[in-house]
Amino acid sequence: GGLTFLAFLTAFVPGIAGAEVHTPYLAGFMDLPPSLLSVLPWTSPHPEPENALTIACWIIHVTSLVEFLVAMGFCWRWADAVDNPRWKGLTWGLIPLHTSGITACTYHLLYNSIPVLVPLQAFLTFVGNTTAMYATYRIAVSNGWSAPWGSEVPFLDDGDDDRTDDEGGMGRQEDSRSLVGFEDLGDALAEDNDYSFILKLFAGCAVASYVVKYGEVWFDFPFQSELNVALAFIFIPSLLNAFKWYKRSQDPTFEGWF
């Protein structure tokens, strides 16, 4: 309840405070002050444009990417816990939504200079909502639920449920307990309560946000509006993520790289 109310305030207060197009979110309270940046012994080659995200905004974006990976890991492990491999299908169904989040982060990383990324993100969100919907439909049917429309939508008919048919895997082997990807944060922090889990997640994402915000100004590519660079930022991590889940479906002891 308390965390939900805090989240509500962080969205409600800026909405009634007369925010304009480039008004820093929450007044940029976590950003490094310009006076501190001006006295540092080194100067970045590029000044930040006025549409640069604040640290608070970057934390929201980075956290959303990590949370999707954690959710994928929960679904993958839950499939073994309840002996229903259809839950692993939900992991696959969430991948387009995670790619949509990467697209949003890439759009802001390049200072909103490539407008085509906006409809691309919308398309990926549509695809992800559809695949996640179908994955959850398969889970519901495998648990005995019957659709009220019966067989009127035949392409949704999932056929007979076979719980021994792992989602592209090699039987009912147990996943390695040594998995170390972001999606395994749920297991790594299982002993934490809600508040300590969120605090640790927040701290890690905050560090990443400072690195992104104040590190990218030392490179040229964020200011060059190169579509090929943007697509590489989006699809290389997405393909690696998909390949990691494929490898885990073939070999449950596969640890991955991230």
mmCIF file of C-alpha atoms in Angstrom:
data_model
loop_
_atom_site.group_PDB
_atom_site.id
_atom_site.type_symbol
_atom_site.label_atom_id
_atom_site.label_comp_id
_atom_site.label_asym_id
_atom_site.label_seq_id
_atom_site.Cartn_x
_atom_site.Cartn_y
_atom_site.Cartn_z
ATOM 1 C CA GLY A 1 0.000 0.000 0.000
ATOM 2 C CA GLY A 2 2.713 2.471 0.979
ATOM 3 C CA LEU A 3 4.835 1.797 -2.100
ATOM 4 C CA THR A 4 1.796 2.114 -4.366
ATOM 5 C CA PHE A 5 0.892 5.468 -2.811
ATOM 6 C CA LEU A 6 4.468 6.703 -3.218
ATOM 7 C CA ALA A 7 4.404 5.721 -6.891
ATOM 8 C CA PHE A 8 1.106 7.573 -7.253
ATOM 9 C CA LEU A 9 2.586 10.744 -5.758
ATOM 10 C CA THR A 10 5.621 10.698 -8.057
ATOM 11 C CA ALA A 11 3.260 10.696 -11.043
ATOM 12 C CA PHE A 12 0.532 12.968 -9.640
ATOM 13 C CA VAL A 13 2.661 15.802 -8.274
ATOM 14 C CA PRO A 14 4.529 16.560 -11.530
ATOM 15 C CA GLY A 15 1.197 16.423 -13.351
ATOM 16 C CA ILE A 16 -0.277 19.286 -11.323
ATOM 17 C CA ALA A 17 2.931 21.289 -10.984
ATOM 18 C CA GLY A 18 2.739 22.882 -14.429
ATOM 19 C CA ALA A 19 5.405 20.729 -16.051
ATOM 20 C CA GLU A 20 6.376 21.711 -19.596
ATOM 21 C CA VAL A 21 8.037 19.759 -22.411
ATOM 22 C CA HIS A 22 11.549 19.687 -20.974
ATOM 23 C CA THR A 23 10.807 20.231 -17.281
ATOM 24 C CA PRO A 24 13.091 17.822 -15.361
ATOM 25 C CA TYR A 25 11.160 15.025 -13.686
ATOM 26 C CA LEU A 26 10.858 15.714 -9.944
ATOM 27 C CA ALA A 27 13.076 18.763 -10.529
ATOM 28 C CA GLY A 28 16.001 16.482 -11.306
ATOM 29 C CA PHE A 29 16.591 15.953 -7.598
ATOM 30 C CA MET A 30 18.989 13.055 -8.152
ATOM 31 C CA ASP A 31 20.999 14.697 -10.930
ATOM 32 C CA LEU A 32 24.516 15.887 -10.222
ATOM 33 C CA PRO A 33 24.427 19.689 -9.763
ATOM 34 C CA PRO A 34 25.924 21.724 -12.630
ATOM 35 C CA SER A 35 28.185 23.483 -10.135
ATOM 36 C CA LEU A 36 29.806 20.143 -9.291
ATOM 37 C CA LEU A 37 30.184 19.139 -12.922
ATOM 38 C CA SER A 38 31.812 22.498 -13.740
ATOM 39 C CA VAL A 39 34.626 22.064 -11.213
ATOM 40 C CA LEU A 40 35.589 18.533 -12.234
ATOM 41 C CA PRO A 41 39.102 18.296 -13.685
ATOM 42 C CA TRP A 42 37.735 16.830 -16.934
ATOM 43 C CA THR A 43 35.113 18.107 -19.340
ATOM 44 C CA SER A 44 32.961 15.934 -21.568
ATOM 45 C CA PRO A 45 33.213 16.658 -25.307
ATOM 46 C CA HIS A 46 29.439 17.044 -25.640
ATOM 47 C CA PRO A 47 27.065 19.124 -23.511
ATOM 48 C CA GLU A 48 23.804 17.453 -22.569
ATOM 49 C CA PRO A 49 20.843 18.609 -24.686
ATOM 50 C CA GLU A 50 17.815 19.976 -22.906
ATOM 51 C CA ASN A 51 15.800 16.823 -23.577
ATOM 52 C CA ALA A 52 18.258 14.581 -21.702
ATOM 53 C CA LEU A 53 16.505 12.368 -19.163
ATOM 54 C CA THR A 54 16.992 12.931 -15.465
ATOM 55 C CA ILE A 55 18.510 10.242 -13.267
ATOM 56 C CA ALA A 56 15.044 9.496 -11.844
ATOM 57 C CA CYS A 57 13.666 8.897 -15.348
ATOM 58 C CA TRP A 58 16.606 6.680 -16.263
ATOM 59 C CA ILE A 59 16.061 4.631 -13.103
ATOM 60 C CA ILE A 60 12.448 4.019 -14.147
ATOM 61 C CA HIS A 61 13.540 2.876 -17.616
ATOM 62 C CA VAL A 62 16.422 0.688 -16.451
ATOM 63 C CA THR A 63 14.319 -0.865 -13.705
ATOM 64 C CA SER A 64 11.607 -1.805 -16.189
ATOM 65 C CA LEU A 65 14.142 -3.744 -18.283
ATOM 66 C CA VAL A 66 15.483 -5.598 -15.259
ATOM 67 C CA GLU A 67 11.982 -6.321 -13.965
ATOM 68 C CA PHE A 68 11.003 -7.968 -17.248
ATOM 69 C CA LEU A 69 14.048 -10.245 -17.027
ATOM 70 C CA VAL A 70 13.188 -11.095 -13.410
ATOM 71 C CA ALA A 71 9.603 -11.918 -14.460
ATOM 72 C CA MET A 72 10.931 -14.155 -17.248
ATOM 73 C CA GLY A 73 13.068 -15.996 -14.724
ATOM 74 C CA PHE A 74 10.140 -16.445 -12.338
ATOM 75 C CA CYS A 75 7.990 -17.912 -15.124
ATOM 76 C CA TRP A 76 10.783 -20.277 -16.180
ATOM 77 C CA ARG A 77 11.326 -21.548 -12.638
ATOM 78 C CA TRP A 78 7.600 -21.707 -11.898
ATOM 79 C CA ALA A 79 7.184 -24.105 -14.820
ATOM 80 C CA ASP A 80 9.333 -26.612 -12.914
ATOM 81 C CA ALA A 81 7.676 -25.870 -9.579
ATOM 82 C CA VAL A 82 4.174 -26.693 -10.878
ATOM 83 C CA ASP A 83 5.293 -29.196 -13.527
ATOM 84 C CA ASN A 84 3.666 -27.181 -16.307
ATOM 85 C CA PRO A 85 6.038 -26.253 -19.164
ATOM 86 C CA ARG A 86 3.463 -23.841 -20.568
ATOM 87 C CA TRP A 87 4.807 -21.271 -18.099
ATOM 88 C CA LYS A 88 8.045 -21.261 -20.068
ATOM 89 C CA GLY A 89 5.962 -20.192 -23.041
ATOM 90 C CA LEU A 90 5.130 -17.036 -21.090
ATOM 91 C CA THR A 91 8.853 -16.305 -20.808
ATOM 92 C CA TRP A 92 9.026 -16.440 -24.603
ATOM 93 C CA GLY A 93 5.886 -14.319 -24.858
ATOM 94 C CA LEU A 94 7.445 -11.538 -22.790
ATOM 95 C CA ILE A 95 10.500 -11.138 -25.036
ATOM 96 C CA PRO A 96 8.856 -8.657 -27.478
ATOM 97 C CA LEU A 97 7.748 -6.522 -24.533
ATOM 98 C CA HIS A 98 11.300 -6.503 -23.196
ATOM 99 C CA THR A 99 12.513 -5.485 -26.667
ATOM 100 C CA SER A 100 9.934 -2.699 -26.619
ATOM 101 C CA GLY A 101 11.498 -1.436 -23.388
ATOM 102 C CA ILE A 102 14.960 -1.574 -24.949
ATOM 103 C CA THR A 103 13.607 0.475 -27.861
ATOM 104 C CA ALA A 104 12.344 3.169 -25.490
ATOM 105 C CA CYS A 105 15.696 3.303 -23.711
ATOM 106 C CA THR A 106 17.533 3.506 -27.044
ATOM 107 C CA TYR A 107 15.268 6.345 -28.160
ATOM 108 C CA HIS A 108 16.217 8.345 -25.073
ATOM 109 C CA LEU A 109 19.858 7.265 -25.209
ATOM 110 C CA LEU A 110 20.053 8.963 -28.620
ATOM 111 C CA TYR A 111 18.245 12.026 -27.254
ATOM 112 C CA ASN A 112 14.962 11.357 -29.089
ATOM 113 C CA SER A 113 16.650 12.022 -32.430
ATOM 114 C CA ILE A 114 15.253 9.014 -34.344
ATOM 115 C CA PRO A 115 11.431 9.393 -34.480
ATOM 116 C CA VAL A 116 10.862 6.041 -36.212
ATOM 117 C CA LEU A 117 11.722 4.307 -32.940
ATOM 118 C CA VAL A 118 8.411 5.514 -31.476
ATOM 119 C CA PRO A 119 6.154 3.518 -33.856
ATOM 120 C CA LEU A 120 8.639 0.644 -33.667
ATOM 121 C CA GLN A 121 8.180 0.548 -29.907
ATOM 122 C CA ALA A 122 4.393 0.687 -30.323
ATOM 123 C CA PHE A 123 4.511 -2.232 -32.765
ATOM 124 C CA LEU A 124 6.700 -4.303 -30.432
ATOM 125 C CA THR A 125 4.316 -3.557 -27.563
ATOM 126 C CA PHE A 126 1.391 -4.773 -29.691
ATOM 127 C CA VAL A 127 3.272 -7.943 -30.629
ATOM 128 C CA GLY A 128 4.330 -8.526 -27.028
ATOM 129 C CA ASN A 129 0.832 -8.031 -25.659
ATOM 130 C CA THR A 130 -0.419 -10.539 -28.224
ATOM 131 C CA THR A 131 2.232 -13.183 -27.504
ATOM 132 C CA ALA A 132 1.846 -12.750 -23.741
ATOM 133 C CA MET A 133 -1.923 -13.072 -24.112
ATOM 134 C CA TYR A 134 -1.577 -16.289 -26.097
ATOM 135 C CA ALA A 135 0.948 -17.694 -23.618
ATOM 136 C CA THR A 136 -1.371 -17.034 -20.675
ATOM 137 C CA TYR A 137 -4.265 -18.532 -22.639
ATOM 138 C CA ARG A 138 -2.257 -21.745 -23.073
ATOM 139 C CA ILE A 139 -1.486 -21.772 -19.329
ATOM 140 C CA ALA A 140 -5.167 -21.339 -18.462
ATOM 141 C CA VAL A 141 -6.259 -24.121 -20.840
ATOM 142 C CA SER A 142 -3.580 -26.456 -19.481
ATOM 143 C CA ASN A 143 -5.006 -25.870 -15.991
ATOM 144 C CA GLY A 144 -8.502 -26.907 -17.072
ATOM 145 C CA TRP A 145 -10.028 -23.573 -18.065
ATOM 146 C CA SER A 146 -12.484 -23.600 -20.970
ATOM 147 C CA ALA A 147 -12.954 -20.526 -23.141
ATOM 148 C CA PRO A 148 -16.561 -19.219 -23.165
ATOM 149 C CA TRP A 149 -16.481 -19.005 -26.954
ATOM 150 C CA GLY A 150 -15.845 -22.742 -27.232
ATOM 151 C CA SER A 151 -14.214 -23.678 -30.535
ATOM 152 C CA GLU A 152 -15.363 -20.593 -32.433
ATOM 153 C CA VAL A 153 -11.749 -19.377 -32.700
ATOM 154 C CA PRO A 154 -10.000 -22.518 -33.928
ATOM 155 C CA PHE A 155 -6.515 -20.989 -34.251
ATOM 156 C CA LEU A 156 -6.492 -20.590 -30.467
ATOM 157 C CA ASP A 157 -7.161 -24.280 -29.943
ATOM 158 C CA ASP A 158 -4.050 -25.577 -28.207
ATOM 159 C CA GLY A 159 -4.867 -29.247 -28.616
ATOM 160 C CA ASP A 160 -4.230 -31.823 -25.904
ATOM 161 C CA ASP A 161 -2.190 -30.791 -22.889
ATOM 162 C CA ASP A 162 0.974 -32.825 -22.548
ATOM 163 C CA ARG A 163 2.920 -31.830 -19.484
ATOM 164 C CA THR A 164 5.851 -33.968 -20.439
ATOM 165 C CA ASP A 165 6.387 -31.843 -23.547
ATOM 166 C CA ASP A 166 8.842 -29.191 -22.402
ATOM 167 C CA GLU A 167 8.761 -25.975 -24.422
ATOM 168 C CA GLY A 168 11.475 -27.023 -26.840
ATOM 169 C CA GLY A 169 13.475 -28.558 -24.018
ATOM 170 C CA MET A 170 14.941 -31.933 -23.188
ATOM 171 C CA GLY A 171 12.604 -33.332 -20.584
ATOM 172 C CA ARG A 172 12.128 -32.500 -16.940
ATOM 173 C CA GLN A 173 15.639 -31.639 -15.825
ATOM 174 C CA GLU A 174 15.983 -29.174 -13.002
ATOM 175 C CA ASP A 175 17.449 -25.767 -13.805
ATOM 176 C CA SER A 176 20.882 -25.036 -12.466
ATOM 177 C CA ARG A 177 20.827 -23.225 -9.126
ATOM 178 C CA SER A 178 23.977 -21.387 -10.173
ATOM 179 C CA LEU A 179 22.304 -19.299 -12.866
ATOM 180 C CA VAL A 180 23.591 -15.778 -12.653
ATOM 181 C CA GLY A 181 21.591 -13.704 -15.163
ATOM 182 C CA PHE A 182 19.476 -10.680 -14.289
ATOM 183 C CA GLU A 183 16.432 -12.929 -14.541
ATOM 184 C CA ASP A 184 17.728 -14.826 -11.491
ATOM 185 C CA LEU A 185 17.645 -11.806 -9.176
ATOM 186 C CA GLY A 186 14.378 -13.133 -7.782
ATOM 187 C CA ASP A 187 16.155 -16.247 -6.523
ATOM 188 C CA ALA A 188 19.269 -14.360 -5.430
ATOM 189 C CA LEU A 189 17.189 -11.964 -3.310
ATOM 190 C CA ALA A 190 14.561 -14.476 -2.189
ATOM 191 C CA GLU A 191 15.358 -13.910 1.493
ATOM 192 C CA ASP A 192 14.638 -10.175 1.236
ATOM 193 C CA ASN A 193 11.311 -8.602 2.074
ATOM 194 C CA ASP A 194 9.553 -6.316 -0.405
ATOM 195 C CA TYR A 195 11.280 -3.168 0.845
ATOM 196 C CA SER A 196 14.832 -4.522 0.932
ATOM 197 C CA PHE A 197 14.347 -6.145 -2.489
ATOM 198 C CA ILE A 198 13.169 -2.845 -3.987
ATOM 199 C CA LEU A 199 15.971 -0.939 -2.247
ATOM 200 C CA LYS A 200 18.649 -3.229 -3.693
ATOM 201 C CA LEU A 201 17.043 -3.166 -7.133
ATOM 202 C CA PHE A 202 16.798 0.629 -6.941
ATOM 203 C CA ALA A 203 20.437 0.998 -5.916
ATOM 204 C CA GLY A 204 21.701 -1.174 -8.762
ATOM 205 C CA CYS A 205 19.547 0.594 -11.343
ATOM 206 C CA ALA A 206 20.599 3.990 -9.967
ATOM 207 C CA VAL A 207 24.271 3.169 -10.488
ATOM 208 C CA ALA A 208 23.520 2.056 -14.046
ATOM 209 C CA SER A 209 21.532 5.248 -14.639
ATOM 210 C CA TYR A 210 24.408 7.496 -13.543
ATOM 211 C CA VAL A 211 26.754 5.597 -15.840
ATOM 212 C CA VAL A 212 24.379 5.994 -18.796
ATOM 213 C CA LYS A 213 23.463 9.646 -18.237
ATOM 214 C CA TYR A 214 26.942 10.991 -17.553
ATOM 215 C CA GLY A 215 28.861 8.427 -19.579
ATOM 216 C CA GLU A 216 27.165 8.772 -22.959
ATOM 217 C CA VAL A 217 28.257 12.413 -23.363
ATOM 218 C CA TRP A 218 31.817 11.131 -23.798
ATOM 219 C CA PHE A 219 30.874 9.377 -27.024
ATOM 220 C CA ASP A 220 29.870 10.695 -30.416
ATOM 221 C CA PHE A 221 27.219 8.143 -31.401
ATOM 222 C CA PRO A 222 24.377 9.509 -29.214
ATOM 223 C CA PHE A 223 24.575 12.773 -31.167
ATOM 224 C CA GLN A 224 24.798 11.310 -34.681
ATOM 225 C CA SER A 225 21.237 9.980 -35.127
ATOM 226 C CA GLU A 226 22.338 6.772 -36.829
ATOM 227 C CA LEU A 227 19.431 4.372 -37.343
ATOM 228 C CA ASN A 228 21.763 1.398 -37.782
ATOM 229 C CA VAL A 229 23.324 2.086 -34.393
ATOM 230 C CA ALA A 230 19.887 2.318 -32.792
ATOM 231 C CA LEU A 231 18.755 -0.983 -34.322
ATOM 232 C CA ALA A 232 21.964 -2.650 -33.129
ATOM 233 C CA PHE A 233 21.304 -1.419 -29.576
ATOM 234 C CA ILE A 234 17.785 -2.854 -29.776
ATOM 235 C CA PHE A 235 18.099 -6.172 -31.537
ATOM 236 C CA ILE A 236 21.534 -7.483 -30.536
ATOM 237 C CA PRO A 237 20.565 -7.687 -26.818
ATOM 238 C CA SER A 238 17.137 -9.038 -27.792
ATOM 239 C CA LEU A 239 18.606 -11.793 -29.937
ATOM 240 C CA LEU A 240 21.090 -12.692 -27.201
ATOM 241 C CA ASN A 241 18.238 -12.816 -24.701
ATOM 242 C CA ALA A 242 16.201 -15.107 -26.964
ATOM 243 C CA PHE A 243 19.227 -17.303 -27.633
ATOM 244 C CA LYS A 244 19.870 -17.601 -23.895
ATOM 245 C CA TRP A 245 16.352 -18.943 -23.289
ATOM 246 C CA TYR A 246 16.722 -21.288 -26.240
ATOM 247 C CA LYS A 247 19.957 -22.637 -24.765
ATOM 248 C CA ARG A 248 18.316 -23.052 -21.365
ATOM 249 C CA SER A 249 15.448 -24.971 -22.955
ATOM 250 C CA GLN A 250 17.995 -27.335 -24.486
ATOM 251 C CA ASP A 251 20.358 -27.475 -21.505
ATOM 252 C CA PRO A 252 18.934 -26.520 -18.065
ATOM 253 C CA THR A 253 22.483 -26.191 -16.672
ATOM 254 C CA PHE A 254 23.342 -23.407 -19.123
ATOM 255 C CA GLU A 255 24.278 -20.333 -17.086
ATOM 256 C CA GLY A 256 24.079 -17.640 -19.752
ATOM 257 C CA TRP A 257 26.140 -14.493 -19.892
ATOM 258 C CA PHE A 258 23.865 -11.751 -18.513
#
